[in-house]
Tab-separated table of C-alpha atoms and ligand atoms in Angstrom:
chain	number	residue	atom	x	y	z
A	1	MET	CA	26.135	24.109	7.277
A	2	LYS	CA	23.114	22.155	8.883
A	3	ILE	CA	22.200	19.358	7.128
A	4	GLY	CA	18.469	17.911	7.611
A	5	ILE	CA	17.944	14.160	6.658
A	6	LEU	CA	14.621	12.552	6.306
A	7	THR	CA	13.693	9.153	5.270
A	8	ALA	CA	10.414	8.550	3.430
A	9	GLY	CA	8.395	5.617	1.880
A	10	GLY	CA	8.509	1.887	2.321
A	11	ASP	CA	11.260	1.362	4.756
A	12	CYS	CA	14.057	-1.146	3.918
A	13	PRO	CA	17.399	-2.533	5.177
A	14	GLY	CA	20.144	0.181	4.522
A	15	ILE	CA	18.445	3.326	5.511
A	16	ASN	CA	20.037	3.615	8.916
A	17	ALA	CA	23.420	2.718	7.288
A	18	THR	CA	22.830	5.858	4.610
A	19	ILE	CA	22.053	8.231	7.578
A	20	ARG	CA	25.080	7.050	9.470
A	21	GLY	CA	26.999	7.665	6.030
A	22	VAL	CA	25.755	11.036	5.832
A	23	CYS	CA	26.071	12.054	9.633
A	24	LYS	CA	29.870	10.651	10.151
A	25	THR	CA	31.155	12.178	6.921
A	26	ALA	CA	29.283	15.502	7.734
A	27	ILE	CA	30.402	15.524	11.604
A	28	ASN	CA	33.913	14.201	11.343
A	29	HIS	CA	35.242	15.457	7.904
A	30	TYR	CA	33.288	18.526	7.362
A	31	HIS	CA	32.260	19.768	10.878
A	32	PHE	CA	28.675	20.141	9.407
A	33	GLU	CA	25.872	19.735	11.666
A	34	ALA	CA	23.266	16.998	11.198
A	35	VAL	CA	19.462	17.174	12.022
A	36	GLY	CA	17.168	13.989	11.904
A	37	ILE	CA	13.619	14.837	10.755
A	38	HIS	CA	11.152	12.251	11.962
A	39	SER	CA	8.318	10.546	9.987
A	40	GLY	CA	9.626	11.675	6.329
A	41	PHE	CA	7.869	14.948	5.312
A	42	LEU	CA	5.511	15.184	8.008
A	43	GLY	CA	8.694	15.656	10.419
A	44	LEU	CA	9.406	19.028	8.577
A	45	LEU	CA	5.573	20.124	8.808
A	46	ASN	CA	5.496	19.467	12.282
A	47	LYS	CA	9.027	20.646	13.039
A	48	ASP	CA	9.476	17.085	14.763
A	49	VAL	CA	13.395	16.878	14.748
A	50	GLU	CA	16.418	15.595	16.807
A	51	ASP	CA	20.035	16.763	16.673
A	52	LEU	CA	22.371	13.839	15.265
A	53	ASN	CA	25.834	13.489	16.440
A	54	ASP	CA	28.586	10.883	16.245
A	55	LEU	CA	27.428	8.932	19.024
A	56	THR	CA	23.736	8.844	17.609
A	57	SER	CA	24.813	7.914	14.292
A	58	SER	CA	26.556	4.879	15.821
A	59	GLY	CA	25.270	1.284	15.894
A	60	LEU	CA	23.311	2.088	12.637
A	61	LEU	CA	25.465	0.254	9.998
A	62	ASN	CA	23.671	-3.259	10.726
A	63	LEU	CA	20.289	-1.888	12.002
A	64	GLY	CA	17.151	-2.443	9.576
A	65	GLY	CA	14.327	-0.147	9.338
A	66	THR	CA	14.975	3.807	9.982
A	67	VAL	CA	15.563	5.144	13.279
A	68	LEU	CA	14.024	8.481	12.066
A	69	GLY	CA	10.721	6.773	11.160
A	70	THR	CA	9.053	7.275	7.877
A	71	SER	CA	5.565	8.307	6.147
A	72	ARG	CA	4.111	8.485	2.871
A	73	GLU	CA	3.616	12.021	3.254
A	74	LYS	CA	3.244	13.751	-0.213
A	75	PRO	CA	3.337	17.629	0.376
A	76	PHE	CA	2.543	18.486	-3.218
A	77	LYS	CA	-0.511	16.256	-3.346
A	78	LYS	CA	-3.513	18.206	-4.460
A	79	VAL	CA	-6.663	18.353	-2.411
A	80	ASP	CA	-9.877	19.506	-4.850
A	81	GLY	CA	-7.573	20.030	-7.514
A	82	GLN	CA	-5.188	22.750	-5.689
A	83	ILE	CA	-2.004	22.560	-4.112
A	84	THR	CA	-2.112	23.023	-0.255
A	85	ASP	CA	-0.015	25.417	1.547
A	86	LYS	CA	2.352	22.638	2.730
A	87	PRO	CA	5.247	23.089	0.462
A	88	HIS	CA	5.498	26.619	1.934
A	89	ILE	CA	4.705	25.642	5.536
A	90	ILE	CA	7.826	23.082	5.023
A	91	ILE	CA	10.129	25.897	3.512
A	92	ASN	CA	9.240	28.296	6.244
A	93	ASN	CA	9.959	25.384	8.962
A	94	MET	CA	13.158	24.765	7.310
A	95	LYS	CA	14.157	28.206	7.529
A	96	ASP	CA	12.921	28.327	11.463
A	97	LEU	CA	15.004	25.358	12.031
A	98	GLY	CA	18.035	26.825	10.546
A	99	LEU	CA	18.432	23.939	7.876
A	100	ASP	CA	20.617	24.901	4.973
A	101	CYS	CA	19.694	21.816	2.968
A	102	LEU	CA	18.048	18.612	2.918
A	103	VAL	CA	19.012	15.140	2.173
A	104	CYS	CA	15.811	12.982	1.058
A	105	ILE	CA	16.429	9.261	1.264
A	106	GLY	CA	13.407	7.681	-0.333
A	107	GLY	CA	11.874	5.710	-3.495
A	108	ASN	CA	10.248	7.269	-6.440
A	109	GLY	CA	7.458	9.385	-4.721
A	110	THR	CA	10.225	10.873	-2.349
A	111	GLN	CA	12.419	11.778	-5.432
A	112	LYS	CA	9.471	13.382	-7.427
A	113	THR	CA	8.711	15.639	-4.439
A	114	ALA	CA	12.322	16.488	-4.047
A	115	SER	CA	12.648	17.451	-7.796
A	116	LYS	CA	9.743	19.952	-6.844
A	117	PHE	CA	11.491	21.377	-3.779
A	118	ALA	CA	14.387	21.826	-6.040
A	119	LYS	CA	12.536	23.781	-8.521
A	120	LEU	CA	11.354	26.072	-5.557
A	121	GLY	CA	14.933	26.685	-4.772
A	122	VAL	CA	15.426	24.374	-1.890
A	123	PRO	CA	18.810	22.972	-1.667
A	124	ILE	CA	18.071	19.152	-1.655
A	125	ILE	CA	19.875	16.050	-2.620
A	126	GLY	CA	18.146	12.408	-3.287
A	127	ILE	CA	19.479	9.318	-2.321
A	128	PRO	CA	17.484	6.365	-3.749
A	129	LYS	CA	15.907	3.934	-1.556
A	130	THR	CA	13.496	0.965	-2.439
A	131	ILE	CA	13.622	-3.069	-1.982
A	132	ASP	CA	12.042	-2.751	-5.689
A	133	ASN	CA	15.129	-1.462	-7.427
A	134	ASP	CA	12.663	0.534	-9.939
A	135	ILE	CA	14.299	4.006	-9.561
A	136	TRP	CA	15.517	5.384	-13.051
A	137	GLY	CA	19.097	6.271	-13.353
A	138	THR	CA	20.745	4.045	-10.755
A	139	ASP	CA	21.885	0.391	-11.422
A	140	PHE	CA	20.862	-0.434	-7.958
A	141	SER	CA	19.070	1.053	-4.833
A	142	PHE	CA	20.181	-0.128	-1.577
A	143	GLY	CA	17.467	-2.474	0.245
A	144	PHE	CA	17.311	-4.148	-3.281
A	145	ASP	CA	20.032	-6.761	-2.620
A	146	SER	CA	18.961	-7.368	0.858
A	147	ALA	CA	15.407	-8.388	-0.269
A	148	VAL	CA	16.843	-10.499	-3.116
A	149	ASN	CA	18.989	-12.416	-0.345
A	150	ILE	CA	15.655	-12.942	1.697
A	151	ALA	CA	13.588	-13.846	-1.140
A	152	THR	CA	16.272	-16.422	-2.379
A	153	ASP	CA	16.658	-17.952	0.796
A	154	ALA	CA	12.986	-18.446	0.764
A	155	ILE	CA	13.062	-19.918	-2.661
A	156	ASP	CA	15.845	-22.398	-1.416
A	157	ARG	CA	13.745	-23.653	1.362
A	158	LEU	CA	10.638	-24.151	-0.816
A	159	HIS	CA	12.643	-26.625	-2.861
A	160	SER	CA	12.667	-28.920	0.251
A	161	THR	CA	9.046	-29.146	0.725
A	162	ALA	CA	8.308	-29.082	-3.134
A	163	SER	CA	10.645	-32.135	-3.877
A	164	SER	CA	9.434	-33.980	-0.993
A	165	HIS	CA	5.714	-33.666	-1.687
A	166	LYS	CA	5.966	-33.426	-5.626
A	167	ARG	CA	4.140	-30.175	-5.475
A	168	VAL	CA	4.069	-26.927	-7.197
A	169	MET	CA	5.096	-24.294	-4.803
A	170	VAL	CA	4.016	-20.733	-5.644
A	171	ILE	CA	5.919	-17.719	-3.958
A	172	GLU	CA	4.895	-14.439	-4.164
A	173	VAL	CA	7.559	-11.619	-3.704
A	174	MET	CA	7.106	-7.915	-3.710
A	175	GLY	CA	7.530	-5.326	-6.870
A	176	HIS	CA	4.293	-3.695	-7.583
A	177	LYS	CA	5.316	-2.047	-10.834
A	178	ALA	CA	8.892	-3.509	-11.668
A	179	GLY	CA	9.826	-7.400	-11.346
A	180	TRP	CA	13.389	-6.737	-10.514
A	181	ILE	CA	13.054	-8.841	-6.916
A	182	ALA	CA	11.030	-11.629	-8.712
A	183	LEU	CA	13.622	-11.737	-11.681
A	184	TYR	CA	16.649	-11.758	-9.267
A	185	SER	CA	15.580	-14.004	-6.936
A	186	GLY	CA	13.784	-16.323	-9.058
A	187	MET	CA	17.180	-16.553	-11.082
A	188	ALA	CA	19.148	-17.133	-8.116
A	189	GLY	CA	16.741	-19.395	-6.374
A	190	GLY	CA	16.405	-21.653	-9.457
A	191	GLY	CA	13.007	-20.709	-10.074
A	192	ASP	CA	11.096	-22.682	-12.946
A	193	VAL	CA	8.576	-20.250	-13.707
A	194	ILE	CA	9.189	-16.601	-12.999
A	195	LEU	CA	6.426	-13.951	-13.694
A	196	LEU	CA	7.016	-10.314	-13.840
A	197	PRO	CA	4.695	-7.394	-14.136
A	198	GLU	CA	6.403	-6.262	-17.213
A	199	LEU	CA	5.953	-9.276	-19.186
A	200	PRO	CA	2.599	-10.886	-20.301
A	201	TYR	CA	1.902	-14.615	-19.184
A	202	SER	CA	-0.477	-17.226	-20.399
A	203	ILE	CA	-1.641	-19.982	-18.168
A	204	GLU	CA	-1.389	-22.311	-20.968
A	205	HIS	CA	2.316	-21.678	-21.441
A	206	ILE	CA	2.853	-22.265	-17.508
A	207	LYS	CA	0.837	-25.516	-17.577
A	208	ASP	CA	2.864	-26.875	-20.322
A	209	THR	CA	6.271	-25.920	-18.748
A	210	ILE	CA	5.243	-27.825	-15.641
A	211	LEU	CA	3.888	-30.968	-17.345
A	212	HIS	CA	7.198	-30.886	-19.327
A	213	ARG	CA	9.220	-31.150	-16.211
A	214	ILE	CA	7.003	-34.162	-14.990
A	215	GLU	CA	7.676	-35.571	-18.218
A	216	CYS	CA	11.474	-35.103	-17.926
A	217	GLY	CA	11.214	-36.662	-14.422
A	218	LYS	CA	11.287	-33.251	-12.454
A	219	ARG	CA	8.148	-34.267	-10.287
A	220	PHE	CA	8.058	-30.597	-8.519
A	221	SER	CA	8.213	-26.977	-9.687
A	222	ILE	CA	8.927	-23.592	-8.117
A	223	VAL	CA	7.002	-20.485	-9.434
A	224	VAL	CA	8.067	-16.943	-8.515
A	225	VAL	CA	5.503	-14.649	-8.974
A	226	ALA	CA	6.077	-10.365	-8.560
A	227	GLU	CA	2.903	-8.881	-6.787
A	228	GLY	CA	2.412	-6.671	-9.617
A	229	VAL	CA	1.576	-9.248	-12.288
A	230	LYS	CA	-1.602	-9.003	-14.000
A	231	ASN	CA	-4.046	-10.636	-11.872
A	232	PRO	CA	-7.898	-11.386	-13.152
A	233	GLY	CA	-8.768	-13.011	-9.904
A	234	GLU	CA	-10.035	-11.362	-6.716
A	235	GLY	CA	-7.199	-12.256	-4.191
A	236	ARG	CA	-3.692	-12.135	-4.504
A	237	PRO	CA	-2.072	-12.979	-7.978
A	238	SER	CA	-0.217	-15.788	-6.501
A	239	GLU	CA	-3.607	-17.471	-5.505
A	240	TYR	CA	-4.839	-17.045	-8.922
A	241	ILE	CA	-2.029	-18.340	-10.331
A	242	ALA	CA	-1.808	-21.569	-8.039
A	243	ARG	CA	-5.636	-22.182	-8.304
A	244	MET	CA	-5.093	-22.117	-12.340
A	245	ILE	CA	-2.054	-24.294	-12.381
A	246	GLU	CA	-3.904	-26.703	-9.802
A	247	GLU	CA	-6.746	-26.996	-12.225
A	248	THR	CA	-4.971	-27.303	-15.342
A	249	THR	CA	-2.243	-29.730	-13.957
A	250	ASN	CA	-4.134	-31.485	-11.361
A	251	ILE	CA	-0.740	-31.307	-9.353
A	252	GLU	CA	-0.880	-30.181	-5.545
A	253	THR	CA	0.076	-26.308	-5.712
A	254	ARG	CA	0.748	-24.395	-2.269
A	255	VAL	CA	1.141	-20.581	-2.030
A	256	THR	CA	3.717	-18.493	0.196
A	257	VAL	CA	3.184	-14.879	0.260
A	258	LEU	CA	6.720	-13.283	1.585
A	259	GLY	CA	5.310	-9.844	2.255
A	260	TYR	CA	7.103	-7.410	4.582
A	261	ILE	CA	9.737	-10.082	5.324
A	262	GLN	CA	11.536	-8.754	2.443
A	263	ARG	CA	11.890	-5.290	3.936
A	264	GLY	CA	13.166	-6.456	7.450
A	265	GLY	CA	16.101	-7.134	9.165
A	266	SER	CA	19.854	-6.217	8.800
A	267	PRO	CA	21.237	-5.027	5.294
A	268	THR	CA	23.480	-7.370	3.464
A	269	PRO	CA	27.205	-6.312	3.132
A	270	PHE	CA	26.556	-4.885	-0.255
A	271	ASP	CA	23.496	-2.681	0.749
A	272	ARG	CA	25.830	-1.249	3.802
A	273	ASN	CA	28.703	-0.585	1.424
A	274	LEU	CA	26.296	1.068	-1.083
A	275	SER	CA	24.517	2.877	1.689
A	276	THR	CA	27.741	4.338	3.151
A	277	ARG	CA	29.004	5.214	-0.384
A	278	MET	CA	25.917	7.411	-1.070
A	279	GLY	CA	25.739	8.820	2.137
A	280	GLY	CA	29.082	9.970	1.921
A	281	TYR	CA	28.902	11.234	-1.564
A	282	ALA	CA	25.667	13.038	-0.907
A	283	THR	CA	27.817	14.923	1.960
A	284	GLU	CA	30.634	15.860	-0.571
A	285	MET	CA	28.097	17.239	-2.872
A	286	ILE	CA	26.676	19.492	-0.076
A	287	ALA	CA	30.189	20.552	0.456
A	288	LYS	CA	30.542	21.622	-3.035
A	289	GLY	CA	27.233	23.013	-3.296
A	290	GLU	CA	25.922	20.742	-5.887
A	291	PHE	CA	22.057	20.383	-5.259
A	292	GLY	CA	18.875	19.541	-7.118
A	293	LYS	CA	20.665	15.942	-7.793
A	294	MET	CA	20.218	12.357	-6.792
A	295	VAL	CA	22.994	10.027	-6.050
A	296	VAL	CA	23.341	7.305	-8.248
A	297	TYR	CA	25.352	3.897	-8.476
A	298	ARG	CA	26.333	3.036	-12.201
A	299	GLY	CA	28.950	0.635	-13.316
A	300	ASN	CA	30.279	0.495	-9.418
A	301	GLU	CA	30.993	4.030	-9.685
A	302	ILE	CA	29.084	6.649	-7.395
A	303	SER	CA	27.745	9.904	-9.416
A	304	SER	CA	24.741	11.999	-9.448
A	305	VAL	CA	21.903	12.822	-12.044
A	306	PRO	CA	19.710	15.915	-11.753
A	307	LEU	CA	16.503	15.281	-10.097
A	308	SER	CA	14.493	16.740	-13.059
A	309	GLU	CA	15.548	13.617	-15.131
A	310	VAL	CA	14.562	11.246	-12.449
A	311	ALA	CA	10.936	12.577	-11.112
A	312	GLY	CA	8.572	10.297	-12.429
A	313	LYS	CA	10.450	7.683	-14.245
A	314	LEU	CA	10.548	4.003	-13.619
A	315	LYS	CA	13.400	1.529	-14.197
A	316	LEU	CA	11.367	-1.586	-15.477
A	317	VAL	CA	12.781	-5.071	-16.576
A	318	THR	CA	12.781	-5.197	-20.293
A	319	GLU	CA	12.561	-8.439	-22.572
A	320	ASP	CA	16.070	-7.887	-23.587
A	321	ASN	CA	17.481	-7.897	-20.167
A	322	ASP	CA	20.192	-10.667	-20.085
A	323	LEU	CA	19.188	-12.423	-17.042
A	324	VAL	CA	15.880	-13.066	-18.618
A	325	ILE	CA	17.189	-13.859	-22.073
A	326	GLU	CA	19.542	-16.418	-20.311
A	327	GLY	CA	16.803	-17.743	-18.194
A	328	LYS	CA	14.673	-18.345	-21.376
A	329	HIS	CA	17.797	-20.020	-23.056
A	330	MET	CA	17.839	-22.322	-20.047
A	331	GLY	CA	14.055	-23.268	-20.309
A	332	ILE	CA	12.813	-20.983	-17.586
A	333	CYS	CA	9.245	-19.972	-18.505
A	334	PHE	CA	8.654	-16.237	-18.166
A	335	GLY	CA	5.185	-16.324	-18.861
B	1	F6P	O1	8.002	0.047	-2.685
B	1	F6P	C1	8.450	-0.855	-1.650
B	1	F6P	C2	7.002	-1.628	-1.249
B	1	F6P	O2	7.785	-2.488	-0.535
B	1	F6P	C3	6.523	-2.790	-2.583
B	1	F6P	O3	7.313	-3.591	-2.993
B	1	F6P	C4	5.225	-2.725	-1.929
B	1	F6P	O4	4.267	-3.274	-2.778
B	1	F6P	C5	4.849	-1.649	-1.139
B	1	F6P	O5	6.093	-1.034	-0.649
B	1	F6P	C6	4.088	-1.961	0.076
B	1	F6P	O6	3.736	-0.307	0.487
B	1	F6P	P1	3.230	-0.429	2.216
B	1	F6P	O7	4.370	-0.555	2.976
B	1	F6P	O8	2.937	1.105	2.028
B	1	F6P	O9	2.315	-1.305	2.207
């Protein structure tokens, strides 16, 4: 069995650990062959691949990014309202390369593409990857825990300068549709105001929260903003929020945009083990001939769900999330 592995969409810690999990399980346990496809689906269009072996899949466990490279190539994207011949070029190239199946490591867009290839009869397995943790069907995707660790460390550090200067520090974290990073790092980092794309906010309520903290003797505040929150301003949402806070409270307010730092560096031990477990499970599915599914992590168990159930769905934070409820009970403002 010759397995093709590709990584698509935004990079994140844990991708290389997943590649390692697939390769080492495939080669050592099932005596399969593994082929690395460069730059996501672009690599299949251009037959840009490399053989992977036990040696090339070593040293990947703690390495950030993806050694295969990635892209946001969408083969099913219509041009002038028409599907192009890219999907069929890819299917033919898979045959020319002797690939028996495909493991697609990626986020929502990648799993949607994988689902379309599955419908065309391509033996394919998806492994969920994103720092946003917004992929439906899995409790967590690898990359998320690493991003939350990075963001939480940043929030911890902002407390020093906030308390020293008696300022409001606004930090913008990633998550353009789902506020999971803001929620988890905001709660772990002791955010006083946590703004999520899924929940509406009012400047008045944020102002009242900050002023009430001052009345209680807490002369600084930490505001955690997901990049996807509603933004009536021109620039970044954090800049708009900071400007409104300073104008309505008269307190010095500063902004930190964490950006791509959340996607860099070595995966946490949790993400390394989640990646390893998902990579190994995907290879077991191949051995059993189980295709057209995405590997998932639910209640600390690894299993799979049909790609058709995942495609096009987002996992968003809801008002009844227990971290949101607990935060509100503790006096944290969610907007
Ligand atoms: O989907 C992961 C993510 O990091 C989002 O949080 C962020 O908004 C987006 O990717 C950035 O996309 P790009 O890497 O293409 O700039």
